[in-house]
Coordinates of N, CA and C in Angstrom, one line a residue:
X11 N -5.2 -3.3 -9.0 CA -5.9 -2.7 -7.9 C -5.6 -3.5 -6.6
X12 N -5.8 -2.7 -5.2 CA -5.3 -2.9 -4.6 C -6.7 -2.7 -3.4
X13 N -6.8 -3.2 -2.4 CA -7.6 -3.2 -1.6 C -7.0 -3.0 0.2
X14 N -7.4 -2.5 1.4 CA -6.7 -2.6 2.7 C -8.1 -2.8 3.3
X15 N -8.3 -4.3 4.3 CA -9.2 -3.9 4.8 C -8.6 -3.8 6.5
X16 N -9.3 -3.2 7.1 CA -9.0 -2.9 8.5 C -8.8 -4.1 9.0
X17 N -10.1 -4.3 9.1 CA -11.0 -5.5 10.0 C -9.4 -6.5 9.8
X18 N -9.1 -7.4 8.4 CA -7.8 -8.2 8.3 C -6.6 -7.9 8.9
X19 N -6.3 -6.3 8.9 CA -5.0 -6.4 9.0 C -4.7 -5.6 10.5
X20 N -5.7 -5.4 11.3 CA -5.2 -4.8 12.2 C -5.1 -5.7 13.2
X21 N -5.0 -6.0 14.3 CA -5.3 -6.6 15.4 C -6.1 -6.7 16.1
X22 N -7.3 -7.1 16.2 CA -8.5 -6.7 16.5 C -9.0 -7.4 18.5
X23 N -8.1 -8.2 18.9 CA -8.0 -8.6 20.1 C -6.9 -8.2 20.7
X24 N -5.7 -8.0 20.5 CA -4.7 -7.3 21.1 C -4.7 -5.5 21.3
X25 N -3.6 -5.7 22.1 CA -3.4 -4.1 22.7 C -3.3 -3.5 21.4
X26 N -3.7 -2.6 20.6 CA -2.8 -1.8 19.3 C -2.7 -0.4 19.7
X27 N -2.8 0.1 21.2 CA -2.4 1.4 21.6 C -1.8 2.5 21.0
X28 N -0.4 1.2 20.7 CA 0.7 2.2 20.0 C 0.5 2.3 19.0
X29 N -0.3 1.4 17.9 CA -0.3 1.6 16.3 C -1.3 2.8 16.3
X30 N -2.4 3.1 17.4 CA -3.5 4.0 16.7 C -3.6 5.4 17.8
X31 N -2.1 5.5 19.0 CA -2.2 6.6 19.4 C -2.4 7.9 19.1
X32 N -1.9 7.7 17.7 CA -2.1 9.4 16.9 C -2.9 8.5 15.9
X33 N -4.0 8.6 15.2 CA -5.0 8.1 14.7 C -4.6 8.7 13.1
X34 N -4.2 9.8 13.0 CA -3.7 10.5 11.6 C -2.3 9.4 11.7
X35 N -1.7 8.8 12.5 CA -0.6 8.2 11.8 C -0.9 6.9 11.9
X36 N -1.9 5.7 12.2 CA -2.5 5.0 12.3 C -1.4 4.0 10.7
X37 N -2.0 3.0 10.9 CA -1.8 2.0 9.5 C -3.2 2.4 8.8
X38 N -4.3 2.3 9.1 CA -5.3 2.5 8.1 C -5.4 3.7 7.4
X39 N -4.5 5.2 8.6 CA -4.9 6.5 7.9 C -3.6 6.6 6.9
X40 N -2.6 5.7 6.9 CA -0.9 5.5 6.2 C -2.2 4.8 4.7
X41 N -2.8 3.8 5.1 CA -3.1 3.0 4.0 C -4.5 4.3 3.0
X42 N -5.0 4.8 3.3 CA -5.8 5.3 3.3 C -5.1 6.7 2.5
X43 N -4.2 7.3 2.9 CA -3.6 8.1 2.4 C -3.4 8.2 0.8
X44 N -2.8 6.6 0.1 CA -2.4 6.4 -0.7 C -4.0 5.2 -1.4
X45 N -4.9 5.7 -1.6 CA -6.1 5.4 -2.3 C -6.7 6.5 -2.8
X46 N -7.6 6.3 -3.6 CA -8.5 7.4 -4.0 C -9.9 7.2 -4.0
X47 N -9.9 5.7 -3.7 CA -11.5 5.2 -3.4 C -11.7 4.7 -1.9
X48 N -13.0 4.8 -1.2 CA -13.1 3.9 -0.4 C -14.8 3.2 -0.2
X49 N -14.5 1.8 0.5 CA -15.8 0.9 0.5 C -16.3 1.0 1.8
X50 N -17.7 1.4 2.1 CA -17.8 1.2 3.2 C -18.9 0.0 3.4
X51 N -18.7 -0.5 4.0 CA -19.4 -2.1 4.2 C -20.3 -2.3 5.5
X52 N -21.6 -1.6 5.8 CA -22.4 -1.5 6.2 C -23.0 -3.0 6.8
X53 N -23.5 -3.1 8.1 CA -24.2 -4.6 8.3 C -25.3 -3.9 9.2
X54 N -26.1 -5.1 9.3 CA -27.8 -5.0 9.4 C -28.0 -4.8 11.0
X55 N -26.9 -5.0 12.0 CA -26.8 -5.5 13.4 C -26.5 -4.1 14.2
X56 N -25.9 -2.8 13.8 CA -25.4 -1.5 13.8 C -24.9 -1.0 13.1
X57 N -24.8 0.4 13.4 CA -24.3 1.3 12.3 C -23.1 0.9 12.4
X58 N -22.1 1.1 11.5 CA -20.8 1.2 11.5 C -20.1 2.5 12.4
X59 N -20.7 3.9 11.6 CA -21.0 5.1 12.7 C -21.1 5.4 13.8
X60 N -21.3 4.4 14.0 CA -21.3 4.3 15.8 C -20.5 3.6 16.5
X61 N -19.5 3.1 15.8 CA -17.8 3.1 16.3 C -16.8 4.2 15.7
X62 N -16.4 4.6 16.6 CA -15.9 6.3 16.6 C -14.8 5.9 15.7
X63 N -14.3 4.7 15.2 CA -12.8 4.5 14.8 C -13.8 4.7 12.9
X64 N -14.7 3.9 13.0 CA -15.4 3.9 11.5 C -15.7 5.0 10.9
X65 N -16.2 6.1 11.5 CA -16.7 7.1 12.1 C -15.4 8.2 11.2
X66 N -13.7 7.9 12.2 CA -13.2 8.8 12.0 C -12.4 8.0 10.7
X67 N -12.6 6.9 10.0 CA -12.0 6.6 9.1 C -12.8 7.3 8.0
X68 N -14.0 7.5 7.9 CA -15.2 7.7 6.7 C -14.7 9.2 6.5
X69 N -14.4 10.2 7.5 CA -14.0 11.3 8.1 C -12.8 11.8 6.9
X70 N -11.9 11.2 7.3 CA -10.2 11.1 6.7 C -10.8 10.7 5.0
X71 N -11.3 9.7 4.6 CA -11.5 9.8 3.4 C -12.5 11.0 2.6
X72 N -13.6 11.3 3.6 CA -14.3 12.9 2.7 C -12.8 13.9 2.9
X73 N -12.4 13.9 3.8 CA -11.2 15.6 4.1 C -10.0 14.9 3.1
X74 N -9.8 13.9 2.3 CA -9.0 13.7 1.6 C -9.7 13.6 -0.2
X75 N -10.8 13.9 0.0 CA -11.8 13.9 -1.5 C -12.1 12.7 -2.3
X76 N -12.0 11.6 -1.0 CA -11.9 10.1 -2.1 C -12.9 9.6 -2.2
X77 N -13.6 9.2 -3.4 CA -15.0 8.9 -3.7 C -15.1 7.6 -2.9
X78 N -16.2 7.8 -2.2 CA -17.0 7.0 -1.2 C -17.6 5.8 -1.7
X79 N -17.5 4.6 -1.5 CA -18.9 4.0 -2.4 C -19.3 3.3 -0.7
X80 N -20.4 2.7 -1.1 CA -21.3 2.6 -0.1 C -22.0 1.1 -0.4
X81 N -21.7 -0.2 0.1 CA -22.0 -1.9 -0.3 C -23.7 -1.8 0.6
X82 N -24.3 -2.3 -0.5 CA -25.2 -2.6 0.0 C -26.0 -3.9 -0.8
X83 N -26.9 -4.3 0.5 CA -27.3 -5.9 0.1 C -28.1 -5.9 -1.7
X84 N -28.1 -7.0 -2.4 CA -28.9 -6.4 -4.0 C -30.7 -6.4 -3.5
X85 N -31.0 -6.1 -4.7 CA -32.3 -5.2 -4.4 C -33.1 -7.1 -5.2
X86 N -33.9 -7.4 -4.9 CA -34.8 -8.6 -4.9 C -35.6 -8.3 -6.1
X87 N -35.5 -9.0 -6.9 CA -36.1 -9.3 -8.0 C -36.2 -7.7 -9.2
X88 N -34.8 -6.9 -9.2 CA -34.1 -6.0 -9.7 C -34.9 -6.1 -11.0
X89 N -34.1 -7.2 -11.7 CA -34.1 -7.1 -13.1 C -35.9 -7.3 -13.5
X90 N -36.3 -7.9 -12.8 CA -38.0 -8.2 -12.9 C -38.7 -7.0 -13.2
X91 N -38.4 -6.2 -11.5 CA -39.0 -4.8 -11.8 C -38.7 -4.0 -13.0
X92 N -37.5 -3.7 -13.0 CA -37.3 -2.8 -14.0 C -37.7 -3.6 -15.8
X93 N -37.9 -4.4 -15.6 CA -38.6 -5.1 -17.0 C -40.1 -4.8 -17.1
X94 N -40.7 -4.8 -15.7 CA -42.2 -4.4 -15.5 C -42.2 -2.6 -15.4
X95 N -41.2 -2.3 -15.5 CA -41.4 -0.6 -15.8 C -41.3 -0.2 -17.0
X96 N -40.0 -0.8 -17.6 CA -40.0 -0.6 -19.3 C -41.4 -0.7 -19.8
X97 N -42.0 -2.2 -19.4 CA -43.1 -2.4 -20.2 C -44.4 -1.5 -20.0
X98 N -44.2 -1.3 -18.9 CA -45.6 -0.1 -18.1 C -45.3 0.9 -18.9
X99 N -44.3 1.3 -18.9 CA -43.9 2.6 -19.5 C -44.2 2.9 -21.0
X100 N -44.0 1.9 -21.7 CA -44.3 1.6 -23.4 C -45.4 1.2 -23.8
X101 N -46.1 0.8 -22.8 CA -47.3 0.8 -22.9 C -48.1 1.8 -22.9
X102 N -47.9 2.6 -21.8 CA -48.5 3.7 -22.0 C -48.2 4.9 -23.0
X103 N -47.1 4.4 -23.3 CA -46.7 5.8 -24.2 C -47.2 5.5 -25.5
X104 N -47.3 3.9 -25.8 CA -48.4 3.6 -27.0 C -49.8 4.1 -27.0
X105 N -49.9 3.9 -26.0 CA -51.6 4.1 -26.0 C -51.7 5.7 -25.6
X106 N -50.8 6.9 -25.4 CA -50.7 7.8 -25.3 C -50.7 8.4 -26.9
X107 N -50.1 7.8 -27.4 CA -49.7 8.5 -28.8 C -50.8 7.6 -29.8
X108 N -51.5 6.5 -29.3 CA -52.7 6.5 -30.4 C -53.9 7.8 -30.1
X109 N -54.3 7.3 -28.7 CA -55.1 8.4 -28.0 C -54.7 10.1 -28.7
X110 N -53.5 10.2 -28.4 CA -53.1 11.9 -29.7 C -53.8 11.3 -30.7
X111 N -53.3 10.7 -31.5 CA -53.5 11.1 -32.7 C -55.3 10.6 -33.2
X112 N -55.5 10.2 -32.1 CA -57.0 10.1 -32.4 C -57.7 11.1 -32.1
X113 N -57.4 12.6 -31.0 CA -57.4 13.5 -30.9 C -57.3 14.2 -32.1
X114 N -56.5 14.4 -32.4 CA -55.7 15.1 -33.7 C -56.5 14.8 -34.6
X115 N -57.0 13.6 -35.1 CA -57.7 13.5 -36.2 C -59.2 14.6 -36.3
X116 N -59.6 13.8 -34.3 CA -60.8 14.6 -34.5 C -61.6 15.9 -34.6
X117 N -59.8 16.7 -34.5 CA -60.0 17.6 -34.3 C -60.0 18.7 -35.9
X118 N -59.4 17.6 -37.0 CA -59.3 18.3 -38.1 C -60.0 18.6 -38.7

């Protein structure tokens, strides 16, 4: 596997006029061409979307059908919750299905 990140490889202080005057021939839309996934790596300070270059990269990978994925920070105490849902959940489905059949009984 192979990864291109922008941010690394382009020039981010210099003139790159010429690398991105046709934007469809860019290095990122060349690198982008030849993937089938892309990451987009979101921060907490602005949207990414709201630099027209991010914008028209996100763009080029839906018009080229390449599954998107989307980085986001992990979720806080994940594994905890969903341990406290299993159990909520089994719990009640116990005491759902005594509750039946205590029904059931008294109904026979």
């Amino acid at each position: 596997r192979h990864a291109y990140c922008c941010m690394l490889s382009n020039p981010q202080n210099l003139d790159i006029s010429d690398l991105i005057s046709s934007p469809r021939d860019s290095p990122f839309a060349k690198a982008l061409e030849q993937s089938s996934h892309m990451l987009v790596v979101p921060n907490s300070k602005c949207s990414i979307y709201s630099r027209i270059w991010c914008a028209y990269e996100a763009y080029l990978a839906y018009d080229q059908n390449m599954i998107i994925f989307t980085a986001s920070a992990p979720v806080p105490n994940l594994t905890r919750n969903v341990l406290l849902v299993i159990l909520t959940e089994s719990i009640f489905a116990v005491a759902c299905g005594f509750w039946s059949h205590q029904f059931e009984v008294a109904t026979w």
